[in-house]
Coordinates of C-alpha atoms in Angstrom, one line a residue:
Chain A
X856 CA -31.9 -45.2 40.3
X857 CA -32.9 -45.2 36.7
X858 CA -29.7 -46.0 34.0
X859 CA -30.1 -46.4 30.5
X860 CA -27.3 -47.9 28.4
X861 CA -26.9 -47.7 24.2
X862 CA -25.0 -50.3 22.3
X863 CA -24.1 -50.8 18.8
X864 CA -22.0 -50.3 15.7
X865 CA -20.6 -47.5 15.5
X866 CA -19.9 -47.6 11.8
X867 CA -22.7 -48.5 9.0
X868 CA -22.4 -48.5 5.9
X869 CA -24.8 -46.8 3.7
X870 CA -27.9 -48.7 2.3
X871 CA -27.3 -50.9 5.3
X872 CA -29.6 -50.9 8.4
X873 CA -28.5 -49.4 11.4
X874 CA -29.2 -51.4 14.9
X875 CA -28.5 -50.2 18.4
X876 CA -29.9 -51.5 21.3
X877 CA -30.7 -49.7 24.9
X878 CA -30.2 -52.0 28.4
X879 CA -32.6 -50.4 31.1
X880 CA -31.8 -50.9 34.7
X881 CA -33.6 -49.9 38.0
X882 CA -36.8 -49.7 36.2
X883 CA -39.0 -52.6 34.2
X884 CA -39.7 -51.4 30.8
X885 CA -42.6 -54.0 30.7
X886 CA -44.2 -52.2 33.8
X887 CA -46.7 -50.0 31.8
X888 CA -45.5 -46.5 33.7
X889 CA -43.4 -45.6 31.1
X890 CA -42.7 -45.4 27.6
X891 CA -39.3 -45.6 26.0
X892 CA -37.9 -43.6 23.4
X893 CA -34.7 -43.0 21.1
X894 CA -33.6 -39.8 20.2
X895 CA -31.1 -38.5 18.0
X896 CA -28.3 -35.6 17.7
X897 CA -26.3 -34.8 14.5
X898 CA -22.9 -33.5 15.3
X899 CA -23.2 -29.8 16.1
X900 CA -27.5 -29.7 15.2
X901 CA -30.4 -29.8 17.4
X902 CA -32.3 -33.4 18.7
X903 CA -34.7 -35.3 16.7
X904 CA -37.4 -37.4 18.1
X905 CA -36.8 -41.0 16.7
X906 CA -39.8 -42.8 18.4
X907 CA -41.0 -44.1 21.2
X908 CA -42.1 -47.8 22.8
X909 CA -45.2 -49.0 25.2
X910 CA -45.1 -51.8 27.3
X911 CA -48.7 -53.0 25.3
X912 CA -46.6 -53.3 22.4
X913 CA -47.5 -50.1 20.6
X914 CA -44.9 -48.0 18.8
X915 CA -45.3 -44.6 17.4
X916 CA -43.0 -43.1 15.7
X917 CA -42.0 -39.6 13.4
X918 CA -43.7 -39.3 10.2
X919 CA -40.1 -38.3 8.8
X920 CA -38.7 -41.6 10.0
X921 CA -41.5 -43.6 10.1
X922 CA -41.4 -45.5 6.3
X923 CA -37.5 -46.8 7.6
X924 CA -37.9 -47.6 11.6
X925 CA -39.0 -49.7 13.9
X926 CA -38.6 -50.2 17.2
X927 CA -38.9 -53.0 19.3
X928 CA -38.0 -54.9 23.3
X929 CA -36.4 -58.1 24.4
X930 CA -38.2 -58.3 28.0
X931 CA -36.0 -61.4 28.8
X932 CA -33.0 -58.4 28.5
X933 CA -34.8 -55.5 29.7
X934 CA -34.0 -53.9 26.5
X935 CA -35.4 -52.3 23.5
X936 CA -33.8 -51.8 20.3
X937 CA -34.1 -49.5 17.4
X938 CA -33.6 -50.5 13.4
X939 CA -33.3 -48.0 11.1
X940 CA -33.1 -49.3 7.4
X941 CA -31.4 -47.7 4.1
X942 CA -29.3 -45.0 6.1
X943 CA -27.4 -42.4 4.5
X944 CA -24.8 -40.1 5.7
X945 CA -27.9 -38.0 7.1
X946 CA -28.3 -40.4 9.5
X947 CA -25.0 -39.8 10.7
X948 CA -25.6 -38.9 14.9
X949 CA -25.5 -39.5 17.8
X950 CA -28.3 -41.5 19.6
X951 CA -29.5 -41.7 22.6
X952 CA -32.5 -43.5 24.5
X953 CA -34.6 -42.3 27.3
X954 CA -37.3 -43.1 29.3
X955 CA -40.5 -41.2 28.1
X956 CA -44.1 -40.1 30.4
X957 CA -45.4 -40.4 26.8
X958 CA -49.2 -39.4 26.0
X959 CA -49.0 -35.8 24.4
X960 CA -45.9 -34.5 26.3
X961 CA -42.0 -34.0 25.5
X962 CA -40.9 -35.4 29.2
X963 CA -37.7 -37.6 29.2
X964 CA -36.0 -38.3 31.8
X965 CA -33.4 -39.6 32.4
X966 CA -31.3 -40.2 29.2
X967 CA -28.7 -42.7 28.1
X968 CA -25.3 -41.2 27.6
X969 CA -25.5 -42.0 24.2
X970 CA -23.6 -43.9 21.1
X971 CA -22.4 -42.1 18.0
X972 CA -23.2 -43.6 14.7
X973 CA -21.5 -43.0 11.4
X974 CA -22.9 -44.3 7.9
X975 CA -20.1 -44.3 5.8
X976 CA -18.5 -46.9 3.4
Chain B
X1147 CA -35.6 -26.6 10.1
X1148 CA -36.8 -27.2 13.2
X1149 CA -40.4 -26.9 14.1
X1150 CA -39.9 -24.7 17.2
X1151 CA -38.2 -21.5 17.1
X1152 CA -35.1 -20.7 19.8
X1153 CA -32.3 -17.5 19.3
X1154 CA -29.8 -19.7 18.3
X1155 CA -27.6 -17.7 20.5
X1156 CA -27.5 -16.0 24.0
X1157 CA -24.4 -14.2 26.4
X1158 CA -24.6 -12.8 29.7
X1159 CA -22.6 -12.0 32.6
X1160 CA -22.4 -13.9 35.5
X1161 CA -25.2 -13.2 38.4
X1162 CA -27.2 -11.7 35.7
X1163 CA -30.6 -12.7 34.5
X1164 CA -31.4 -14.4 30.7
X1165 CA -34.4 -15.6 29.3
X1166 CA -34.6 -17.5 26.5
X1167 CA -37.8 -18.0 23.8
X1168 CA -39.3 -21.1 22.3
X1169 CA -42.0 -19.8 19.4
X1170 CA -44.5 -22.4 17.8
X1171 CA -48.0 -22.8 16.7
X1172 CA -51.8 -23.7 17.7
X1173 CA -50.6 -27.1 17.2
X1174 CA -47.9 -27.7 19.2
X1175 CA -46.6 -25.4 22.3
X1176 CA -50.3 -23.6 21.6
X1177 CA -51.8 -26.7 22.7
X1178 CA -49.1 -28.7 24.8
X1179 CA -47.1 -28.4 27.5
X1180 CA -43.9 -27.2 26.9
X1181 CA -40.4 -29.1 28.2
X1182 CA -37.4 -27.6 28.4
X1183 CA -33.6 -29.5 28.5
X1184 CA -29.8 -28.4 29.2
X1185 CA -27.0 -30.2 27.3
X1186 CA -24.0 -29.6 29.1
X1187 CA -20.8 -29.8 26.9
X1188 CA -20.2 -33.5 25.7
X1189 CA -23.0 -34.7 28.1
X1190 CA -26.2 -36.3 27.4
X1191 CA -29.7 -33.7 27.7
X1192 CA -30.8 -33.2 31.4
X1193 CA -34.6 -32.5 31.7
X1194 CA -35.1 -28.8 33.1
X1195 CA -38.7 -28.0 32.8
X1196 CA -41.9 -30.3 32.3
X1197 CA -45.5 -29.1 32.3
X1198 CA -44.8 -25.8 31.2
X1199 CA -43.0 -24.3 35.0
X1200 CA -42.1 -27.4 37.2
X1201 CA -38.9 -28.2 38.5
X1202 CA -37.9 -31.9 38.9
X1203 CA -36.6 -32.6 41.7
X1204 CA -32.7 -31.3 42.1
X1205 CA -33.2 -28.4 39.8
X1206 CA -32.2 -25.2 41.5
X1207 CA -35.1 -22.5 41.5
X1208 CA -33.0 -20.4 39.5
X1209 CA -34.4 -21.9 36.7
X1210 CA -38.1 -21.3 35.9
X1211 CA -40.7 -21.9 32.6
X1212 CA -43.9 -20.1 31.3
X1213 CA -46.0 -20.2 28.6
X1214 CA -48.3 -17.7 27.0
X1215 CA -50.6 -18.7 23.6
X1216 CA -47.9 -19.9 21.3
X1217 CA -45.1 -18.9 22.6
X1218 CA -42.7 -20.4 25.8
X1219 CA -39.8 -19.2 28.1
X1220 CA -37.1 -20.2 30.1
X1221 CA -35.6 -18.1 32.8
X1222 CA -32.7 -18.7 34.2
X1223 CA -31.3 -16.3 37.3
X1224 CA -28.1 -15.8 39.2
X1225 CA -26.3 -17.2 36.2
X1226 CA -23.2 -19.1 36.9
X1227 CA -20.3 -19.9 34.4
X1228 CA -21.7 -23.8 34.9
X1229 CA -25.1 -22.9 33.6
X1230 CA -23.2 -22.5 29.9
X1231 CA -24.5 -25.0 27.6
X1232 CA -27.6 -25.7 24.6
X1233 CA -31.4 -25.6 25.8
X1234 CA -33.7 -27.3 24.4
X1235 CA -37.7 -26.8 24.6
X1236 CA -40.0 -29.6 22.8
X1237 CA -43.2 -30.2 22.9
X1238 CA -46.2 -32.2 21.3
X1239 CA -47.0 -31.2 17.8
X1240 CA -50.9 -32.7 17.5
X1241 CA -50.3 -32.3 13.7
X1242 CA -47.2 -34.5 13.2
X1243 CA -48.6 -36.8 16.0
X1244 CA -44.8 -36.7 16.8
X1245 CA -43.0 -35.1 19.8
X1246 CA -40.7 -31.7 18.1
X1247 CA -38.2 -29.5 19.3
X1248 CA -36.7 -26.4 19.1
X1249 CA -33.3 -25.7 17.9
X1250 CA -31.4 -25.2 20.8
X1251 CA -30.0 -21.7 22.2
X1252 CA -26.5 -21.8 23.1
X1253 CA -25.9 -19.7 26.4
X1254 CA -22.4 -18.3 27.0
X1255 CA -21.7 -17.3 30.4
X1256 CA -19.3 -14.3 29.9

């Protein structure tokens, strides 16, 4: 079975860049079947692709992130990790990863319990 | 604002039948399949819906998806006091190149 696992600082401080870090077990993320993605959830708002990982190395992520993230994987780990640069208190959410079919579709499944993170000084 | 368009609100009595609407454009769920998630209270999104109408497996048949043009819908049946929580539908927006979703519907179970 498939688990997912997000780690970081919960508290950032604004201007600051904000890194959190997702372990994968039961599946290789290096195994080309899947991507992986981060998604994030404001307190009491709607979800908010982040972006998403490929085993080649490619990334692609949102246009209204895109200028301030990056995502990248330790395969020694079986982890990838997400940076997210200059935050603000709109940045402010919680954030979860998931495993992602990727091409053109919005499948993910299953998802990481997820870590709250708060940007505030 | 979120890209896909969802009644940010639903009720119903239990054993009754809801359905609830997920609106976009050519670009997106006119183009894409359409997903659909349940959030349970304080728990992470569970995926409901892929392709449109498919069921992964250990979702009861009481849930179903459709699509038509632009516009996409969940059904849920039977509805049980446990089926009260936020559903999501996303999809691919070919314009964004990015994945979107809607704004959630939050279903009460009266």
């Amino acid at each position: 079975q498939v688990h997912l696992q997000e780690s970081g600082p919960g508290l950032v401080k604004p201007s600051q860049t904000l890194s959190l870090t997702c372990t994968v077990s039961g599946d290789s993320i290096t195994s080309g079947t899947y991507y992986w993605s981060w998604i994030r959830q404001p307190a009491g708002k709607g979800l908010e692709w982040i972006g998403r990982f490929y085993a080649s190395g490619s990334t692609t992520y949102n246009p209204s992130l895109k200028s301030r993230v990056s995502i990248s994987v330790d395969t020694s780990k079986n982890q990838f990790s997400l940076k997210l640069t200059s935050v603000t208190a709109a940045d402010t959410a919680l954030y979860y990863c998931a495993r992602d079919i990727g091409t053109k579709r919005a499948w993910f499944d299953p998802w990481g319990q997820g870590t709250l993170v708060t940007v505030s000084s | 604002q979120s890209v896909l368009t969802q009644p940010p609100s639903l009720s119903a009595a239990p054993g009754q039948r809801v359905t609830i609407s997920c609106s976009g454009s050519s670009s997106d769920v006119g183009n894409n399949f359409v997903f659909w998630y349940q959030q349970l209270p304080g728990r992470a999104p569970r995926l409901l819906i892929y392709d449109n109408s498919k069921r992964p497996s250990g979702i009861p048949d009481r849930f179903s998806g459709s699509k038509s043009g632009r516009s996409a819908t969940l059904g849920i049946t039977g509805l049980q006091t446990g089926d009260e929580a936020d559903y999501y539908c996303g999809t691919w927006d070919d314009r964004l190149n990015a994945v979107v979703f809607g704004g959630g519907t939050r279903l009460t179970v009266l």
